[in-house]
mmCIF file of C-alpha atoms in Angstrom:
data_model
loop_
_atom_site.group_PDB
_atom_site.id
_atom_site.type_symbol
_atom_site.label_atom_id
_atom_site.label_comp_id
_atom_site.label_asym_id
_atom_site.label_seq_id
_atom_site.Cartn_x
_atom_site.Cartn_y
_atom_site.Cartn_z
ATOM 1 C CA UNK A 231 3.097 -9.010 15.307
ATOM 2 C CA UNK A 232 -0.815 -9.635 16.074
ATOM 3 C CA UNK A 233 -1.705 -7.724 19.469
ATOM 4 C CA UNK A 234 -3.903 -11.176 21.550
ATOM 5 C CA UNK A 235 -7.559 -10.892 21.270
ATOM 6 C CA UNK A 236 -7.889 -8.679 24.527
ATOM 7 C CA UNK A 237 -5.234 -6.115 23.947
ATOM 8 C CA UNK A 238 -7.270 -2.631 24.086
ATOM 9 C CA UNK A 239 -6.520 -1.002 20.654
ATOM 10 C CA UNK A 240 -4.304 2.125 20.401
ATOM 11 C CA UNK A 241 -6.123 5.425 20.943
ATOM 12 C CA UNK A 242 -5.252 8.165 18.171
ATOM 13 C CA UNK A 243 -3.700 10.901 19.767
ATOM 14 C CA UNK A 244 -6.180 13.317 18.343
ATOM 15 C CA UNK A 245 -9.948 13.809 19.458
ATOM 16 C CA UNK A 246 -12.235 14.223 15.960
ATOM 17 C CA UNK A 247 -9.699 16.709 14.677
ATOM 18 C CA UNK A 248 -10.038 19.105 11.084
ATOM 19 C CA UNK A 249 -7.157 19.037 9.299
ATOM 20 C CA UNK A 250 -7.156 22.039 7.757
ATOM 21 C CA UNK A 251 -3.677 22.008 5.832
ATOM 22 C CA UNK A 252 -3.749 18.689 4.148
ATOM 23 C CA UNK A 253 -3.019 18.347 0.286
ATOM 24 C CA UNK A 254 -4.435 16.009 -2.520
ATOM 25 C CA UNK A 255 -2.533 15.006 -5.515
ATOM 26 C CA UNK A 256 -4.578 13.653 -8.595
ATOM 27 C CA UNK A 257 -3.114 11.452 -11.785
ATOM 28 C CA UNK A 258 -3.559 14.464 -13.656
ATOM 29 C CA UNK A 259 -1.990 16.993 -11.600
ATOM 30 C CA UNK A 260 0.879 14.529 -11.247
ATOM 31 C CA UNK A 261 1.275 14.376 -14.495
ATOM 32 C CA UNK A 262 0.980 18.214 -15.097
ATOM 33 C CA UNK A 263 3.604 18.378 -12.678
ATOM 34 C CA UNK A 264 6.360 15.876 -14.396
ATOM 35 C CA UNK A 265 5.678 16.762 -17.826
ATOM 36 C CA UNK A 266 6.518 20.867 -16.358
ATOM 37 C CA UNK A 267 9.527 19.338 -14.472
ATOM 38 C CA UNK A 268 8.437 19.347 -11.208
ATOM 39 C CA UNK A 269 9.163 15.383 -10.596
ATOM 40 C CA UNK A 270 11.010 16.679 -7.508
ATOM 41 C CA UNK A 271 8.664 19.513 -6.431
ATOM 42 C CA UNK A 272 10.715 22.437 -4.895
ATOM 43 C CA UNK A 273 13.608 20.219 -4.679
ATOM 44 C CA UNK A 274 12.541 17.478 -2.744
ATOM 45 C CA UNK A 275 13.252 13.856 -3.706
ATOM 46 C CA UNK A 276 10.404 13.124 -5.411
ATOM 47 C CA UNK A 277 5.954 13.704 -5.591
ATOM 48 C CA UNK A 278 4.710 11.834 -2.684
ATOM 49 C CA UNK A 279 1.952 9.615 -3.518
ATOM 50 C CA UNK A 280 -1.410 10.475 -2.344
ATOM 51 C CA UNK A 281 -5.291 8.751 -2.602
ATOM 52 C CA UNK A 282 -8.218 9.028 -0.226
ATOM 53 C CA UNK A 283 -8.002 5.971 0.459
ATOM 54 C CA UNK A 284 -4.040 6.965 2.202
ATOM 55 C CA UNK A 285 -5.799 9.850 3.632
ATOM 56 C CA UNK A 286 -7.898 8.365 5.757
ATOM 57 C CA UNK A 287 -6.231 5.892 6.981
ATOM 58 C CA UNK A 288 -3.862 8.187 8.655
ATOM 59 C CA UNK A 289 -6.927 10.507 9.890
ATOM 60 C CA UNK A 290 -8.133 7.155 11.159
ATOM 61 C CA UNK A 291 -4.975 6.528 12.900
ATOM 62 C CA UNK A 292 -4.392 10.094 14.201
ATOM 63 C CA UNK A 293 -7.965 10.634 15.318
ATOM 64 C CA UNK A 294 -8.472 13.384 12.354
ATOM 65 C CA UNK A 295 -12.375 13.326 11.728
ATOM 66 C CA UNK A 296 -12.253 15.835 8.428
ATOM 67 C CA UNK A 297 -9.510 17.280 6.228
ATOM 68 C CA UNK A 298 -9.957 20.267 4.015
ATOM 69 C CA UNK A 299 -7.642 19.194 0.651
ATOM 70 C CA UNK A 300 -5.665 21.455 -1.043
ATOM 71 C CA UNK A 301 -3.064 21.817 -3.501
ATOM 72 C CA UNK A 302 0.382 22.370 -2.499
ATOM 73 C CA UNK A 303 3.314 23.703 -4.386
ATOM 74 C CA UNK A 304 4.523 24.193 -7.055
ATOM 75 C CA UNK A 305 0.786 24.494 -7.675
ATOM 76 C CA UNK A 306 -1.090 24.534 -10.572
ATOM 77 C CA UNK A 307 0.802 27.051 -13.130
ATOM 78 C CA UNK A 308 3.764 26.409 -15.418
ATOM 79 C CA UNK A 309 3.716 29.415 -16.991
ATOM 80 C CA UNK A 310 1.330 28.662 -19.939
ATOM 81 C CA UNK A 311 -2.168 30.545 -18.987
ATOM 82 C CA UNK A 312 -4.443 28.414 -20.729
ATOM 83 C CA UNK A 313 -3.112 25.143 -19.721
ATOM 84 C CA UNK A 314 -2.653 26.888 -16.299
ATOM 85 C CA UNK A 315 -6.966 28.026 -16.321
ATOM 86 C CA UNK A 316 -7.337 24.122 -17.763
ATOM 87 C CA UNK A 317 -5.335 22.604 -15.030
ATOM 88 C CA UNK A 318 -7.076 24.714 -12.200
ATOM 89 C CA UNK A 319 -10.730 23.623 -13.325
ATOM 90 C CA UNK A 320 -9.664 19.909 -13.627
ATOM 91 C CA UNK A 321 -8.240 19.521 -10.396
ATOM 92 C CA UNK A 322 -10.855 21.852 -8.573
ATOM 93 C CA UNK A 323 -13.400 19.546 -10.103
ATOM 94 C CA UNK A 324 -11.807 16.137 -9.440
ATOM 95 C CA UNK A 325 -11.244 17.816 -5.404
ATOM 96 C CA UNK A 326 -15.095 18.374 -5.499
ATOM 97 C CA UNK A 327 -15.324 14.411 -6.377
ATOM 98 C CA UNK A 328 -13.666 13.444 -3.913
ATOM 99 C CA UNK A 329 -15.589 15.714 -1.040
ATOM 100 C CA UNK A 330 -18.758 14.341 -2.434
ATOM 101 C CA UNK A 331 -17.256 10.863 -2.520
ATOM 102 C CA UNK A 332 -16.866 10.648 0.896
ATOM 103 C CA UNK A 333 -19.179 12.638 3.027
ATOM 104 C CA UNK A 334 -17.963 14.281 6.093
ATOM 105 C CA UNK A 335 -14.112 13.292 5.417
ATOM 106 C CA UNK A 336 -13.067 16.131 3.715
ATOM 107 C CA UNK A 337 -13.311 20.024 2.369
ATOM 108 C CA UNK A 338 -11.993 21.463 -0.504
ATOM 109 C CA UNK A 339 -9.815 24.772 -0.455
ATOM 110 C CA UNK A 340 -9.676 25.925 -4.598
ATOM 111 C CA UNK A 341 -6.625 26.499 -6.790
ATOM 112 C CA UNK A 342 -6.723 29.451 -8.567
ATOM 113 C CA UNK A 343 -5.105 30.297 -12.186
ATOM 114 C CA UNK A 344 -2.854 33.613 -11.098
ATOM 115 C CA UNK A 345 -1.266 35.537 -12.043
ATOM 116 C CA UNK A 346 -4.185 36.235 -14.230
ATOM 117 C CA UNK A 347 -6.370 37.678 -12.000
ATOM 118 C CA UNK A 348 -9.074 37.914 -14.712
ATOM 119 C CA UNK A 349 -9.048 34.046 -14.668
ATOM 120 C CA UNK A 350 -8.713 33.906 -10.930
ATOM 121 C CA UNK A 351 -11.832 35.688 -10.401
ATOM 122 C CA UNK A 352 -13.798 33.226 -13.180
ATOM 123 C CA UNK A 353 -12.476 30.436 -10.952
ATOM 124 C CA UNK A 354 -13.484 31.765 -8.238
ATOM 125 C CA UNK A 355 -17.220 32.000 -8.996
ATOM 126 C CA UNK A 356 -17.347 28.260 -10.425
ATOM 127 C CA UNK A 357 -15.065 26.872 -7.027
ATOM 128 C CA UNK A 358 -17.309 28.917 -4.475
ATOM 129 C CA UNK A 359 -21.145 28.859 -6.941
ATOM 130 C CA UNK A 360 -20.673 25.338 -8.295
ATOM 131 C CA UNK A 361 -18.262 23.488 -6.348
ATOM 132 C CA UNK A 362 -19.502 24.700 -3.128
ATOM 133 C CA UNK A 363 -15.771 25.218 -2.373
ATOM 134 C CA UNK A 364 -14.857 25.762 1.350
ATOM 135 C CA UNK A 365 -12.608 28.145 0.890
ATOM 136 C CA UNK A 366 -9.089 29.036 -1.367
ATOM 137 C CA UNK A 367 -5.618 28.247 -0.908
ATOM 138 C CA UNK A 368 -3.402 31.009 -2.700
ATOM 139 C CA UNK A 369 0.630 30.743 -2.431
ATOM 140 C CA UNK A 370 3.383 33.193 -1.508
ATOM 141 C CA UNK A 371 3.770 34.698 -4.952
ATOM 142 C CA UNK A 372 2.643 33.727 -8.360
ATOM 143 C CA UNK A 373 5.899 34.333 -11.234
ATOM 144 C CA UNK A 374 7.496 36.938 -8.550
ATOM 145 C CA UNK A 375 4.500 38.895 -7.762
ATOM 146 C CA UNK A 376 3.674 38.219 -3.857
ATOM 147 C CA UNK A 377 1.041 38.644 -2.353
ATOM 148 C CA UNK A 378 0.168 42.097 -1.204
ATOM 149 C CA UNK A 379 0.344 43.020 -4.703
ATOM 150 C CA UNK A 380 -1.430 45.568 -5.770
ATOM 151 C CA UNK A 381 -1.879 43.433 -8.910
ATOM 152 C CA UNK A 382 -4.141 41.220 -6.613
ATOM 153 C CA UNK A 383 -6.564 43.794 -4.906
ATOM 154 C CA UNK A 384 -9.486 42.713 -7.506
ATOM 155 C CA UNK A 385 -9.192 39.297 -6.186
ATOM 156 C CA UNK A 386 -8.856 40.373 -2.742
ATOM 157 C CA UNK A 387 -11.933 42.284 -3.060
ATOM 158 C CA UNK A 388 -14.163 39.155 -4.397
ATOM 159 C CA UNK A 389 -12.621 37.022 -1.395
ATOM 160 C CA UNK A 390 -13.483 40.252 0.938
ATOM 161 C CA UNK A 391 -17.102 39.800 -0.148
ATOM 162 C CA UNK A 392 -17.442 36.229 0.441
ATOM 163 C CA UNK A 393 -15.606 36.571 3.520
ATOM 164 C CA UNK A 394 -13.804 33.494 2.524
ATOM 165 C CA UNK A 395 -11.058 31.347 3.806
ATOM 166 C CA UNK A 396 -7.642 31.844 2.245
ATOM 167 C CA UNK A 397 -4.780 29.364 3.529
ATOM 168 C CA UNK A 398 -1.327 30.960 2.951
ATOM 169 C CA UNK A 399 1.387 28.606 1.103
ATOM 170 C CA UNK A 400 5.101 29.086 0.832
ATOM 171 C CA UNK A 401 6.016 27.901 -2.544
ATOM 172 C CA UNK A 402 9.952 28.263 -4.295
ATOM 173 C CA UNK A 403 11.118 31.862 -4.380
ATOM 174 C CA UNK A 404 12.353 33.437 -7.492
ATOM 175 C CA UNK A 405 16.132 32.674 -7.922
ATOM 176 C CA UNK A 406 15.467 29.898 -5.856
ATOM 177 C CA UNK A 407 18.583 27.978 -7.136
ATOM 178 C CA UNK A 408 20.808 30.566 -5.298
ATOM 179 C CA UNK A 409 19.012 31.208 -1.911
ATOM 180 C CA UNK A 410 18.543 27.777 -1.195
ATOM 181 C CA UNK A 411 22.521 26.542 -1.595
ATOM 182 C CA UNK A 412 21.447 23.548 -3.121
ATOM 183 C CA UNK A 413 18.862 22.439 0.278
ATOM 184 C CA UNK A 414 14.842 21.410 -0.876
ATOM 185 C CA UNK A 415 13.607 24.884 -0.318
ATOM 186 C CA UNK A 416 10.726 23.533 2.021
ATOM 187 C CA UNK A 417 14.144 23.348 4.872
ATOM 188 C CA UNK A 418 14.291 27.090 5.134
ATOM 189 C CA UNK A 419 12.953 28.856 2.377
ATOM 190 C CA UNK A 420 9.485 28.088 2.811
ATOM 191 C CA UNK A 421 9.452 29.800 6.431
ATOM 192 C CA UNK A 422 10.834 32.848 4.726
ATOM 193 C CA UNK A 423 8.524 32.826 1.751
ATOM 194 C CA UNK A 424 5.286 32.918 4.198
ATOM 195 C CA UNK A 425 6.930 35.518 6.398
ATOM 196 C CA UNK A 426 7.804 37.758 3.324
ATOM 197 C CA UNK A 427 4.065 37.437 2.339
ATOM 198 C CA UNK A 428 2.520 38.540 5.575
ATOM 199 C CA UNK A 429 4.794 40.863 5.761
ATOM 200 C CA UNK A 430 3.600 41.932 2.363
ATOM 201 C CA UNK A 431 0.117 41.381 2.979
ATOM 202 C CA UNK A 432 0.317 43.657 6.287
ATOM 203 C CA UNK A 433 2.339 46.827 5.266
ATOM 204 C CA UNK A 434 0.361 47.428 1.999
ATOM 205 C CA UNK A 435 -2.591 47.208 3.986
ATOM 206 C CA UNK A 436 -4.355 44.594 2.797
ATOM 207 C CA UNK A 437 -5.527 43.414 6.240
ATOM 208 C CA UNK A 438 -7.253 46.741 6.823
ATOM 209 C CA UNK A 439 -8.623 47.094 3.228
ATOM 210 C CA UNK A 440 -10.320 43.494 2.922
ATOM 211 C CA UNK A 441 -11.053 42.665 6.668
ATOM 212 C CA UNK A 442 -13.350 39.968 6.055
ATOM 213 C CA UNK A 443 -10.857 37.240 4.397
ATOM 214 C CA UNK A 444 -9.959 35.050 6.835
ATOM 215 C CA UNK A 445 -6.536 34.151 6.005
ATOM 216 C CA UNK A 446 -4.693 31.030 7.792
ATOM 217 C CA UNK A 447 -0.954 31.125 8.075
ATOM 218 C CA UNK A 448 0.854 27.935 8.087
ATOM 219 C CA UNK A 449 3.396 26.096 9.463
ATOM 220 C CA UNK A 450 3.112 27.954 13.128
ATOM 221 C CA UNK A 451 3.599 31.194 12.015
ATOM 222 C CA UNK A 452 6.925 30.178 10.146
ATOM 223 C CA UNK A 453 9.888 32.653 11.066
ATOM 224 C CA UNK A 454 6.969 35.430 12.362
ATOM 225 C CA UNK A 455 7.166 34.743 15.871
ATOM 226 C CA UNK A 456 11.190 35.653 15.895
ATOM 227 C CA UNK A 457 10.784 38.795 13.686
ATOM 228 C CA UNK A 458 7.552 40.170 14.681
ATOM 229 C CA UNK A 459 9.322 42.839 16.584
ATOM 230 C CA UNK A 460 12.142 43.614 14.303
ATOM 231 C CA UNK A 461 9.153 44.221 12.120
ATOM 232 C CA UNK A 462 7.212 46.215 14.436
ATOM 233 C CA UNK A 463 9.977 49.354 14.421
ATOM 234 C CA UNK A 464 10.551 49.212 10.906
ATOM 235 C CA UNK A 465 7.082 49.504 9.683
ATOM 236 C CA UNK A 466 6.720 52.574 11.667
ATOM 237 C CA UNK A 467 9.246 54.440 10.219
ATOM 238 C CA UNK A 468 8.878 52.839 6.194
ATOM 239 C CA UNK A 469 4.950 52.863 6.509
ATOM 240 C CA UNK A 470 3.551 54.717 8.894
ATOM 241 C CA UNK A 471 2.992 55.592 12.482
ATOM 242 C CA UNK A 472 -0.603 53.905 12.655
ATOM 243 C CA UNK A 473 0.474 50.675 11.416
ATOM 244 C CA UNK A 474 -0.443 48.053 13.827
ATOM 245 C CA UNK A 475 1.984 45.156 13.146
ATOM 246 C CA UNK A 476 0.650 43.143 16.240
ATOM 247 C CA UNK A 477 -2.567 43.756 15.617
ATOM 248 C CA UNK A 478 -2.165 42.583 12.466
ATOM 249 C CA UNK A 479 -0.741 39.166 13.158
ATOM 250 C CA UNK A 480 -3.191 39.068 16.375
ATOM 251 C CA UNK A 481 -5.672 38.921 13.114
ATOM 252 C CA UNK A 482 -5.007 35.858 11.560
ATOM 253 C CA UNK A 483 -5.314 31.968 11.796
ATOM 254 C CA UNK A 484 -2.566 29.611 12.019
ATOM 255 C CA UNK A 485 -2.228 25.945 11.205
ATOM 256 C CA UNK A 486 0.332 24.096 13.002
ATOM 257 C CA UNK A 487 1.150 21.540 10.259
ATOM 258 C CA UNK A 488 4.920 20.808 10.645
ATOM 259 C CA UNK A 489 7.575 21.197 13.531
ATOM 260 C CA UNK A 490 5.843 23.521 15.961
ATOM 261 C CA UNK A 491 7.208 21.656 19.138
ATOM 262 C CA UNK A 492 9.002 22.589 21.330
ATOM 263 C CA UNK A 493 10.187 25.562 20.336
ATOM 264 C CA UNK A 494 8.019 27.734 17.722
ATOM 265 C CA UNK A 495 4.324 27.300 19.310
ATOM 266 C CA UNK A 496 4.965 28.729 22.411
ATOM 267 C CA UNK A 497 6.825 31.330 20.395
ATOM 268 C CA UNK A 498 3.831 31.878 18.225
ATOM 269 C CA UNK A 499 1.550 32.422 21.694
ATOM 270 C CA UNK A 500 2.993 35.634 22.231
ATOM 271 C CA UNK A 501 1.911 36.830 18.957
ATOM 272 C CA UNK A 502 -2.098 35.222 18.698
ATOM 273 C CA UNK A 503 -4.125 34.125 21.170
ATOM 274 C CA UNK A 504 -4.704 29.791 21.503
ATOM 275 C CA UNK A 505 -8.270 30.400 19.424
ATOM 276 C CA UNK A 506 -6.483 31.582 16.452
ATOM 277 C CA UNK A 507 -4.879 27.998 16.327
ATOM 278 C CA UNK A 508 -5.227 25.394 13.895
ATOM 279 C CA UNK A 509 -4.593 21.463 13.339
ATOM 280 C CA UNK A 510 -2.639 20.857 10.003
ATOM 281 C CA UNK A 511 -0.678 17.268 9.301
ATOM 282 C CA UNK A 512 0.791 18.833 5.817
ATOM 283 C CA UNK A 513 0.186 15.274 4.510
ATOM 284 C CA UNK A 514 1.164 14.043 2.654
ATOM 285 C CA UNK A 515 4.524 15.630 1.932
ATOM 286 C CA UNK A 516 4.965 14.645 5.715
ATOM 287 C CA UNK A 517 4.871 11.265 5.571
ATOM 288 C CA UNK A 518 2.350 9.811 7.405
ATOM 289 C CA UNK A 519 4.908 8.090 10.250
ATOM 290 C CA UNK A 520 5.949 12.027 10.910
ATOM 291 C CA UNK A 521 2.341 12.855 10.656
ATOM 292 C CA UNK A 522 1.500 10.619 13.604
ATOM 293 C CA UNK A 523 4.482 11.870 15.566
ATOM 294 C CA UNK A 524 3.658 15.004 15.160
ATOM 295 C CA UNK A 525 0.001 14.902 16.441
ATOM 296 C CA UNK A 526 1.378 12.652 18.981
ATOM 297 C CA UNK A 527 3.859 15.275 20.268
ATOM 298 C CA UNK A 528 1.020 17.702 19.917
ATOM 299 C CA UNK A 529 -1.584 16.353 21.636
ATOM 300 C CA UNK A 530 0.667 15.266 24.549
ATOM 301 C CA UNK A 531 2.316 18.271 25.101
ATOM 302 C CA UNK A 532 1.498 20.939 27.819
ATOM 303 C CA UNK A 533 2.027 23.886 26.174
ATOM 304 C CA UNK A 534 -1.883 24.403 25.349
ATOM 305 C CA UNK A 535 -4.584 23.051 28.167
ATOM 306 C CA UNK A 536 -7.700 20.854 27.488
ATOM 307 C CA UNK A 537 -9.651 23.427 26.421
ATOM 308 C CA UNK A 538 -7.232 24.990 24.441
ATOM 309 C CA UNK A 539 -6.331 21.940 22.320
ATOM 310 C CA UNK A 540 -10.230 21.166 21.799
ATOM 311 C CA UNK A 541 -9.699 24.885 20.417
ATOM 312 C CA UNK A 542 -6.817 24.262 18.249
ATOM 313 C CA UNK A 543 -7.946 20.497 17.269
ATOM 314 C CA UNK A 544 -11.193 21.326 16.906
ATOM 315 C CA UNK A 545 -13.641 24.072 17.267
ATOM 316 C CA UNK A 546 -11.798 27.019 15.300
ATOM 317 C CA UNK A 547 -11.956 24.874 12.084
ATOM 318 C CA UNK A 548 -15.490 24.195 12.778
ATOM 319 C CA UNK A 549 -16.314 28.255 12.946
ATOM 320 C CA UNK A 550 -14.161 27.921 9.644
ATOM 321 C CA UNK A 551 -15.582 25.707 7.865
ATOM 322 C CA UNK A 552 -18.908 24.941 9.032
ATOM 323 C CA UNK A 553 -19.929 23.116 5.596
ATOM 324 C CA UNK A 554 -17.222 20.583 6.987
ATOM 325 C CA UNK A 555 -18.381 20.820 10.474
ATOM 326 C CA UNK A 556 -22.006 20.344 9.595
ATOM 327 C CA UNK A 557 -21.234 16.725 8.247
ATOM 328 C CA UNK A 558 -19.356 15.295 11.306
ATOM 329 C CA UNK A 559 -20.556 12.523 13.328
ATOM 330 C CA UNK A 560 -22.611 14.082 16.086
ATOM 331 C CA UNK A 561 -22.553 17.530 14.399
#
């Protein structure tokens, strides 16, 4: 039905938002992904379609002013390195087309071929050099080795001295077919996968080794907030005395992308402060309709104040990402 002439149009929930946990989806990765067997990524029904033109339509409709476009799992590697290197340059490339295809609307965080970190670190130079690449997404573990690794620490050094932006991603655990009883894993196992990789990432020290990575958790902290103090006591008497668990999570970034009302965001508030907070839709395997709900529910609730959700909307991503931030209206 036609709203009358006069009728004042809807306001998006959102105020000039980043999105910084969006996903893209090219022809080509699709097709990398079906010919692997991935048709129903991580056991979901099937690959959701995507196209910028989608995009921003929904960031038009949510008040969303710039998303930063990564890939989601299962990624970019199925298990052959060189078509795993091949696939990572083409779809860092055709993300790079798209940011400079339509100025100010989005950022690019880079895929990168693990669990060769050799490769990794060549990508890395071209995504950051050439691409001008706003930052990396890496995912829980790459053929069983999670992050943490030891096997990473190269990598983790390159991404210390760039001081870059690393968004976390749960992808399917090994043995996946068992854990998840037959459920798409991104139901439960994906909040376990991202809180066994922080864990990871915390107790082998790589927080205190390579300070300057910024590194965004999704999903509201995933299953951190309930077992931050569980995991607290342990790591005092399996690590060591001076490990500071809290500290640690205090440390990173968060994206809210997914079901952080009512219950996990305040949850999550105990753990970092509002400024460590993050706008994420997770489009678009949310759906757009949830994606509006969702920022809906967000930006009307009263768990964070004004000044808090400009934070979390807002002006976190912008200290992020200031390439992004640079090309905003009004910036």
């Amino acid at each position: 039905m036609t709203p009358p002439p006069d009728a004042a149009p809807t306001r998006p929930p959102l105020n000039g938002a980043i999105d910084v946990h969006a996903h893209f989806i090219t022809p080509r990765l699709r097709a990398a992904m079906e010919a692997a067997g991935h048709g129903q990524p991580d056991g979901m029904p099937a690959i959701p379609d995507w196209s910028p033109e989608s995009a921003l339509a929904l960031m038009d409709r949510t008040g969303v002013a710039a998303a930063v476009l990564s890939v989601s799992s299962p990624g970019i590697g199925f298990g052959d390195p060189a078509g795993t290197r091949e696939l990572a340059r083409t779809v860092n490339e055709e993300g790079a087309v798209v940011v400079r295809t339509y100025p100010g609307r989005f950022g690019l965080l880079a895929s990168l071929p693990l669990p060769d970190v050799s490769d990794a670190l060549r990508e890395t130079h071209h995504a950051f050099d050439t691409l001008h690449a706003d930052g990396v997404v890496l995912h829980t573990h790459y053929a069983g080795r999670y992050l943490g690794d030891a096997l990473y620490d190269p990598l983790m050094a390159e991404l210390d001295r760039r001081a870059a932006v690393v968004l976390l991603h749960p992808t399917s655990p090994p043995h996946a077919e068992a854990t998840s009883l037959g459920w798409p894993r991104p139901m439960l196992e994906f909040p376990f996968e991202t809180t066994r990789a922080v864990t990871h990432l915390i107790l082998r020290g790589v927080r205190d080794r390579f300070p300057a990575i910024r590194f965004v958790v999704p999903h509201a902290g995933a299953v951190l907030p309930s077992v931050a103090d569980r995991l607290s006591v342990f790591a005092l008497g399996v690590v060591a005395e001076s490990t500071d668990v809290f500290g640690a999570l205090r440390g990173f970034y968060y994206d809210v992308a997914g079901f952080a009302l009512p219950r996990l965001l305040p949850s999550l508030l105990t753990l970092a402060n509002a400024d460590r907070l993050l706008y994420g839709s997770d489009f678009p395997f949310t759906p757009g309709w949830v994606a509006e709900g969702l920022a809906a529910t967000l930006a009307g609730s009263g768990v964070l104040t004004p000044e808090q959700q400009a934070l979390m909307q807002r002006e976190t991503a912008a200290a992020l990402f200031p390439r992004v931030a640079s090309a905003l209206p009004g910036a």
